[in-house]
Amino acid sequence: RPALAVLFKSCIRNGSRGDYASDGNNRSNDNGNDPSSLRADAGEVLELAYRLALASAFLSDTSPMQPSLQDLDDLDGFASAYVPSKKVGACAALSKSLLDYATKREQEMQSRVPPPYAAKGELDLDPYTGKAVATPQISERSSSTNAHGDGTNLVALALFLEWAEQTAPCLSACLSTFLHRVWFPSTPYPPSRTPFVYPHLAGQPSAFFDSSASPLLFSLACTSPSLGGSWHRLYTSDSDGLSFNRLFSCLLGYGGPTLLIVREAEGGGVFGAFTSTAWKESKDFYGNSDCFLFQVSPSVGVYRPRGRGSHFMYCNSVSRSRGYDGLAHGIGFGGTDALPRLFIAETFDGCVASSADLTFEPGPLLPPAKEGGGSRKYFSICDLEVWGVGGDDAVASGLDARKAQRAILDANIQKARKVDKAQFLDDFKSGLIESKAFQHRTEARGRHDFEADDKDGGGYKLPADKRGSVVNPSRTVPGTGL
């Protein structure tokens, strides 16, 4: 019940956390206490949201999980196929992210120096709700959420709302979407609210998602509404090979939002980037703020643009400048061409995933090093995929744009293959096109005993004192054509 209560509170809040906190009505939990005392197990809350998201997809008319009529009675089969056991820890990465955030915020709260009037019991501002509350003595301050200290995984409602707003803004829609599917199955979802839409792979195999109900898909769908709905696989290293030319060919021309996802070899971490801007070849950074970097294993972190830099994305190949521009060659996000935040080199050697830059929020993309637990910067690619995302319309538009660009490139290639025969023959005769067919002319021009005959057809002649007669242009010397 606490897990459901937390999801319900996050579902009904009006806009920001402050709006909810300032609402003095209907703000009690099942025990009649203030919601600031409401806590729930992090794993239970996220597992419940995951199951609700799967159930909503199952009930949707357009979902690939929608069963046929003869399978409607086999709900137990659906449950065993699509809803994993809690022991599996389907949402372990999300849980770790939430607990780490809660622990960090509680430590900040405990280390905060109280104002001078705290000892007198005067009022202070609660950092989560913004309300005036009595400030407790330092000895009374204790962690309400400590996943790593006392063995509990309880998370306060306020901390859950903070974390969800930053990392998983779509998570709160899982419950409302499910209730709408159950109570109003034939009614469109209210336009004032955004439903939770589970990603749909349409049976396309993936090195990252083992099924259509993969928890990894759920984690990604929680980060942005743009990652819900239909996906189209543009590139995978499993079948396309680890080839930059193929990756480059799949990206260029596609006109929709894309998701790049990487699994690194050393620690098995999974991370990547999302961008709504179409890829193009350029020596400069480009794009807009509708993009972000993310980590989804072993923990979940989302790093959005922070409004300072504008180095959103980068795509520069050796073929563009033949390697003479002195710039980095590959694709990347953030940082600079010399110090990138996330960069996949054209050679796939020395790929970079650092933890800070001026464009995106700071945070790790790679898991800690196995030895020493320190931060890492360089990685080797184990698996790499690029997906077109955004739903049916966005994917269809992106594929149409790529098809149109490829048609233009093919037309240009065919045009270049067409030869002007008259111009070709002139180039052939002039020697611009190298050939031995007119080699005798070149040899004759170089001989000192021949001279040009400008009167009789432009042939060659020998001086009269050497031969006694002019060479007839119409008669050729055997072997020379003269």
C-alpha positions in Angstrom: 0.0 0.0 0.0 2.8 2.6 0.7 4.1 2.0 -2.9 0.7 2.6 -4.4 0.2 5.7 -2.2 3.5 7.2 -3.4 2.6 6.6 -7.1 -0.9 8.0 -6.4 0.5 11.1 -4.8 3.0 11.6 -7.7 0.2 11.1 -10.2 -2.2 13.7 -8.7 0.3 16.4 -8.0 -0.4 19.6 -10.0 2.7 20.4 -12.0 5.7 21.0 -9.8 6.5 19.6 -6.4 5.9 23.1 -4.9 2.4 23.2 -6.1 1.7 19.9 -4.5 3.4 20.9 -1.2 1.4 24.1 -1.0 -1.9 22.4 -1.2 -3.2 22.1 2.3 -6.2 20.0 1.4 -6.3 16.2 1.1 -2.7 15.8 2.1 -2.8 12.9 4.5 -1.8 9.3 4.0 -3.6 6.2 5.2 -2.7 6.9 8.8 -3.9 10.5 8.7 -0.3 11.9 8.9 1.3 14.6 6.8 2.6 13.2 3.5 6.1 14.3 4.5 6.1 11.2 6.7 5.0 8.9 3.8 7.7 6.5 2.8 7.8 3.4 0.7 10.3 0.8 -0.5 12.1 2.1 -3.6 12.1 -1.3 -5.3 8.4 -1.9 -4.6 7.4 1.5 -6.0 9.4 1.1 -9.2 8.3 -2.6 -9.7 4.7 -1.5 -9.3 5.2 1.3 -11.9 6.8 -1.2 -14.3 4.0 -3.7 -14.0 1.4 -0.9 -14.5 3.2 0.2 -17.6 3.2 -3.3 -19.0 -0.5 -3.8 -18.2 -1.3 -0.5 -19.9 0.5 -1.7 -23.0 -1.3 -5.0 -22.8 -4.7 -3.2 -22.7 -3.9 -0.7 -25.5 -5.6 -1.4 -28.8 -2.4 -0.5 -30.7 0.0 -2.4 -28.5 1.9 -5.4 -29.8 1.1 -7.1 -26.5 -2.6 -7.0 -27.2 -3.7 -10.7 -27.3 -6.0 -12.3 -29.8 -9.6 -13.2 -28.7 -8.8 -16.8 -27.9 -5.9 -15.7 -25.6 -8.0 -13.2 -23.5 -8.6 -15.8 -20.9 -5.0 -16.7 -20.4 -4.0 -13.7 -18.2 -1.8 -16.0 -16.2 0.3 -16.6 -19.3 0.6 -12.9 -19.8 1.7 -12.4 -16.3 4.4 -15.1 -16.5 5.6 -13.9 -19.9 5.7 -10.2 -19.3 5.9 -9.5 -15.6 9.2 -10.8 -14.1 9.5 -11.9 -10.5 10.5 -9.4 -7.9 13.5 -11.6 -7.1 14.9 -10.8 -10.6 15.2 -7.1 -9.8 13.8 -5.9 -13.1 14.1 -2.3 -12.0 17.4 -2.7 -10.1 19.1 0.2 -12.0 16.2 2.6 -11.4 16.2 1.5 -7.7 19.9 2.1 -7.3 19.5 5.6 -8.9 16.7 6.5 -6.6 18.4 5.2 -3.4 21.7 6.9 -4.3 19.9 10.2 -4.9 18.0 9.9 -1.6 21.1 9.1 0.4 22.9 12.0 -1.1 20.1 14.5 -0.4 19.8 13.2 3.2 23.5 13.7 3.7 23.2 17.2 2.4 20.3 17.8 4.8 22.2 16.5 7.8 25.3 18.5 7.0 23.3 21.7 6.6 24.2 24.2 9.4 21.0 25.2 11.3 20.3 28.9 11.7 21.1 30.6 15.1 17.5 30.6 16.2 17.2 26.8 15.7 18.0 26.2 19.4 15.0 28.3 20.4 12.7 26.1 18.4 11.8 28.9 15.9 10.6 28.2 12.4 12.8 27.3 9.4 12.0 26.4 5.8 11.7 22.8 4.8 14.1 22.2 1.9 11.6 19.8 0.2 8.3 21.5 0.6 9.2 25.1 1.1 6.9 25.3 4.2 7.9 26.9 7.5 8.6 24.1 10.0 10.1 23.9 13.5 13.8 23.2 13.1 14.9 20.2 15.1 18.1 20.1 17.1 21.1 18.7 15.4 21.0 15.6 17.6 17.4 15.0 16.4 18.3 15.1 12.7 18.4 11.5 11.3 18.2 10.0 7.9 14.7 9.1 7.0 16.0 7.2 4.0 19.1 5.2 4.2 19.5 2.4 1.7 23.1 1.7 2.4 23.4 2.3 6.2 20.7 0.4 8.1 19.7 -2.0 5.4 16.3 -0.4 4.6 15.2 0.8 1.2 12.6 3.3 2.3 12.3 6.6 0.4 10.4 9.6 1.5 7.7 10.9 -0.8 9.4 14.3 -1.2 12.6 12.7 -2.3 10.9 10.4 -4.7 9.2 13.4 -6.3 12.5 15.3 -6.6 14.2 12.3 -8.2 11.4 11.5 -10.6 11.2 15.1 -11.8 14.9 15.1 -12.7 15.5 11.5 -13.9 12.2 9.8 -14.7 9.6 12.5 -15.5 7.3 10.1 -17.2 7.1 7.6 -14.3 4.2 9.3 -12.6 2.0 8.7 -15.7 2.1 4.9 -15.3 -0.7 4.8 -12.8 -3.0 7.3 -14.5 -2.5 5.6 -17.9 -3.4 2.2 -16.5 -6.6 3.6 -14.8 -7.6 5.3 -18.0 -7.1 2.0 -20.0 -9.3 0.2 -17.5 -12.1 2.7 -16.9 -12.2 4.5 -20.3 -10.9 2.0 -22.9 -12.6 3.7 -25.8 -12.0 7.3 -24.8 -9.0 9.2 -26.0 -6.5 10.2 -23.4 -7.0 13.8 -22.1 -4.9 16.2 -24.2 -3.9 18.1 -21.1 -2.0 15.0 -19.8 0.8 12.9 -21.3 0.2 9.1 -21.2 2.9 6.6 -20.6 3.5 4.8 -23.9 5.7 1.7 -23.8 8.3 1.4 -26.6 7.4 -0.9 -29.4 10.2 -2.7 -31.3 8.0 -4.5 -33.8 9.9 -7.7 -33.4 13.2 -6.2 -34.4 16.1 -8.1 -32.7 18.4 -6.2 -30.4 21.6 -6.8 -28.5 20.1 -4.7 -25.6 16.4 -5.6 -25.3 15.8 -9.3 -24.9 12.0 -9.0 -25.2 9.3 -6.4 -25.9 8.8 -6.1 -22.2 12.5 -5.5 -21.4 12.9 -3.4 -18.2 15.6 -1.5 -20.0 12.9 -0.2 -22.4 10.9 0.9 -19.4 13.8 2.8 -17.9 14.4 4.6 -21.2 10.7 5.4 -21.6 10.6 7.0 -18.2 13.2 9.6 -19.2 11.3 11.3 -22.0 7.9 11.1 -23.8 9.9 11.0 -27.1 11.1 7.5 -26.3 7.6 6.0 -26.2 5.8 4.3 -29.1 7.3 2.7 -32.2 11.0 2.4 -32.7 12.9 1.5 -35.8 16.4 0.0 -35.7 18.8 2.0 -38.0 22.0 0.2 -37.0 23.2 -2.6 -34.9 26.8 -3.9 -34.5 25.4 -7.4 -34.1 24.4 -7.7 -37.8 25.9 -4.6 -39.4 29.3 -5.1 -37.9 31.4 -2.6 -36.0 31.8 -0.4 -39.1 31.8 3.4 -39.0 30.9 3.6 -42.7 27.7 1.6 -42.2 26.9 3.6 -39.0 27.5 6.8 -40.9 25.4 5.7 -43.8 22.5 4.8 -41.5 22.5 8.1 -39.6 22.9 10.6 -42.5 19.6 11.5 -44.1 17.4 10.1 -41.4 15.1 13.0 -40.5 13.7 12.0 -37.1 14.8 11.8 -33.5 17.4 9.1 -32.8 18.6 7.1 -29.8 22.2 5.9 -29.7 22.9 3.2 -27.1 26.3 1.6 -26.2 27.4 -1.3 -24.0 31.1 -0.9 -23.0 33.3 -4.0 -22.7 35.1 -3.5 -19.4 32.3 -3.0 -16.9 29.2 -3.8 -19.0 27.8 -0.4 -18.5 25.0 0.8 -20.8 24.7 4.4 -21.8 24.1 6.7 -24.7 22.4 9.8 -26.0 19.1 11.0 -27.5 18.7 13.8 -30.0 15.7 15.2 -31.9 18.0 16.8 -34.5 18.7 15.1 -37.8 22.3 14.0 -38.3 24.5 15.8 -40.8 28.2 16.0 -41.6 29.9 19.1 -40.2 33.2 20.2 -38.8 31.2 22.2 -36.1 28.9 21.3 -33.3 25.2 21.7 -34.1 21.7 20.7 -32.7 19.3 22.1 -30.1 18.5 21.6 -26.5 16.0 18.8 -27.2 18.7 16.1 -26.4 20.3 14.5 -23.4 22.9 12.0 -22.3 21.9 9.0 -20.2 23.2 6.0 -18.3 20.8 3.0 -17.7 23.1 0.4 -16.2 24.3 -0.3 -13.6 22.4 2.9 -12.5 20.1 5.3 -14.2 21.2 8.9 -14.8 19.9 11.6 -17.2 22.0 14.6 -18.0 20.1 17.3 -19.9 21.4 20.6 -21.4 22.0 23.2 -18.7 21.6 26.3 -20.8 25.3 27.3 -21.0 27.1 25.7 -23.9 25.7 24.8 -27.3 27.9 21.9 -28.3 25.0 19.5 -28.5 26.2 17.0 -31.2 29.1 16.5 -33.6 29.5 14.4 -36.7 32.7 14.6 -38.8 34.3 11.9 -40.9 37.7 11.7 -42.5 36.2 11.6 -46.0 34.8 15.1 -45.6 38.2 16.7 -45.4 40.4 13.7 -46.2 41.8 14.1 -42.8 43.4 17.5 -43.3 41.2 19.5 -41.0 43.1 18.6 -37.9 39.8 17.8 -36.0 38.5 14.7 -34.3 36.8 12.3 -36.7 33.7 10.5 -35.4 30.4 11.3 -33.7 29.9 12.8 -30.3 28.0 14.9 -27.8 29.1 17.8 -25.6 32.5 19.1 -24.7 34.8 20.1 -27.5 36.4 18.3 -30.4 39.6 18.1 -28.3 37.9 17.3 -25.0 34.5 15.6 -25.8 31.9 14.5 -23.2 30.8 11.4 -25.3 32.7 10.5 -28.4 32.8 7.5 -30.7 35.9 7.7 -32.8 35.8 6.7 -36.5 38.4 4.0 -35.8 36.4 2.9 -32.6 39.7 3.3 -30.7 40.0 5.6 -27.7 36.3 6.3 -27.3 35.5 8.8 -24.6 32.7 9.1 -22.0 33.6 11.7 -19.4 31.5 13.0 -16.5 31.4 16.7 -17.1 31.3 19.4 -19.7 29.8 22.9 -20.2 26.7 21.8 -22.3 25.2 18.9 -20.3 24.6 18.4 -16.6 27.5 16.6 -14.8 27.3 12.9 -14.0 28.9 9.6 -14.8 28.3 7.7 -18.0 30.6 4.8 -17.2 30.5 2.5 -14.2 33.4 2.8 -11.7 36.7 1.0 -12.4 36.8 -2.6 -11.1 40.1 -2.0 -9.4 40.0 0.9 -6.9 36.5 2.1 -7.8 37.8 5.3 -9.4 36.1 7.1 -12.3 36.8 6.2 -15.9 37.0 8.1 -19.1 37.8 5.8 -21.9 35.9 2.7 -23.1 35.9 0.0 -25.7 32.6 -0.8 -27.5 31.0 -4.2 -26.9 27.6 -3.4 -28.6 26.3 -0.4 -30.4 22.9 0.4 -31.8 21.0 3.4 -33.2 17.2 3.5 -33.2 14.8 5.9 -34.8 12.3 6.8 -32.0 9.3 9.1 -31.4 6.4 7.0 -32.5 4.9 5.9 -35.8 4.7 9.4 -37.4 8.2 10.4 -36.4 9.7 7.2 -37.6 7.8 7.2 -40.9 8.9 10.9 -41.5 12.5 10.1 -40.7 12.6 7.1 -43.1 10.9 9.1 -45.9 13.6 11.8 -45.5 16.4 9.3 -45.7 14.8 7.6 -48.7 14.5 11.0 -50.5 18.2 11.8 -49.8 19.4 8.5 -51.0 17.3 8.9 -54.2 19.1 12.3 -54.8 22.5 10.7 -54.2 21.7 7.8 -56.6 20.6 10.3 -59.3 23.8 12.3 -58.9 25.8 9.1 -59.3 23.9 8.1 -62.4 24.4 11.6 -63.9 28.1 11.4 -63.2 28.3 8.0 -65.1 26.8 9.5 -68.3 29.6 10.4 -70.8 29.6 13.1 -73.5 31.0 11.0 -76.3 32.3 13.9 -78.4 34.1 15.4 -75.4 35.4 12.0 -74.5 36.9 11.6 -78.0 38.5 15.0 -77.9 40.0 14.2 -74.5 41.2 10.9 -75.8 42.9 12.4 -78.8 44.5 15.2 -76.9 46.1 12.8 -74.5 44.1 14.0 -71.5 43.0 10.4 -71.2 46.0 8.2 -71.4 46.1 5.7 -74.3 48.5 4.1 -76.8 46.1 4.5 -79.7 47.6 7.8 -80.7 51.1 7.2 -79.3 52.6 7.4 -82.8 51.7 11.1 -83.0 53.5 11.9 -79.9 56.6 10.0 -81.1 56.5 11.8 -84.5 56.2 15.2 -82.9 59.4 14.5 -81.0 61.6 13.6 -84.0 63.9 16.3 -85.4 63.6 15.1 -89.0 59.8 15.6 -89.1 58.0 18.8 -89.5 54.3 19.7 -89.5 52.4 20.0 -92.8 50.0 22.8 -92.3 48.8 22.7 -95.9 47.9 19.1 -96.7 45.5 18.0 -94.0 47.6 18.6 -91.0 49.9 15.6 -91.5 53.7 15.4 -91.2 56.4 15.7 -93.9 60.1 15.2 -94.3 62.2 18.0 -95.7 62.8 17.7 -99.5 66.6 17.6 -99.1 66.3 14.5 -97.0 63.8 12.4 -98.8 63.2 14.2 -102.1 59.4 14.0 -101.7 56.8 15.0 -99.2 55.2 12.3 -97.2 51.6 11.8 -98.4 49.3 12.3 -95.5 46.9 9.7 -97.0 49.6 7.1 -96.9 50.9 5.9 -93.6 54.3 4.6 -92.7 53.9 1.0 -91.4 54.0 0.8 -87.7 53.6 4.6 -87.2 50.4 5.5 -88.8 52.3 8.2 -90.9 
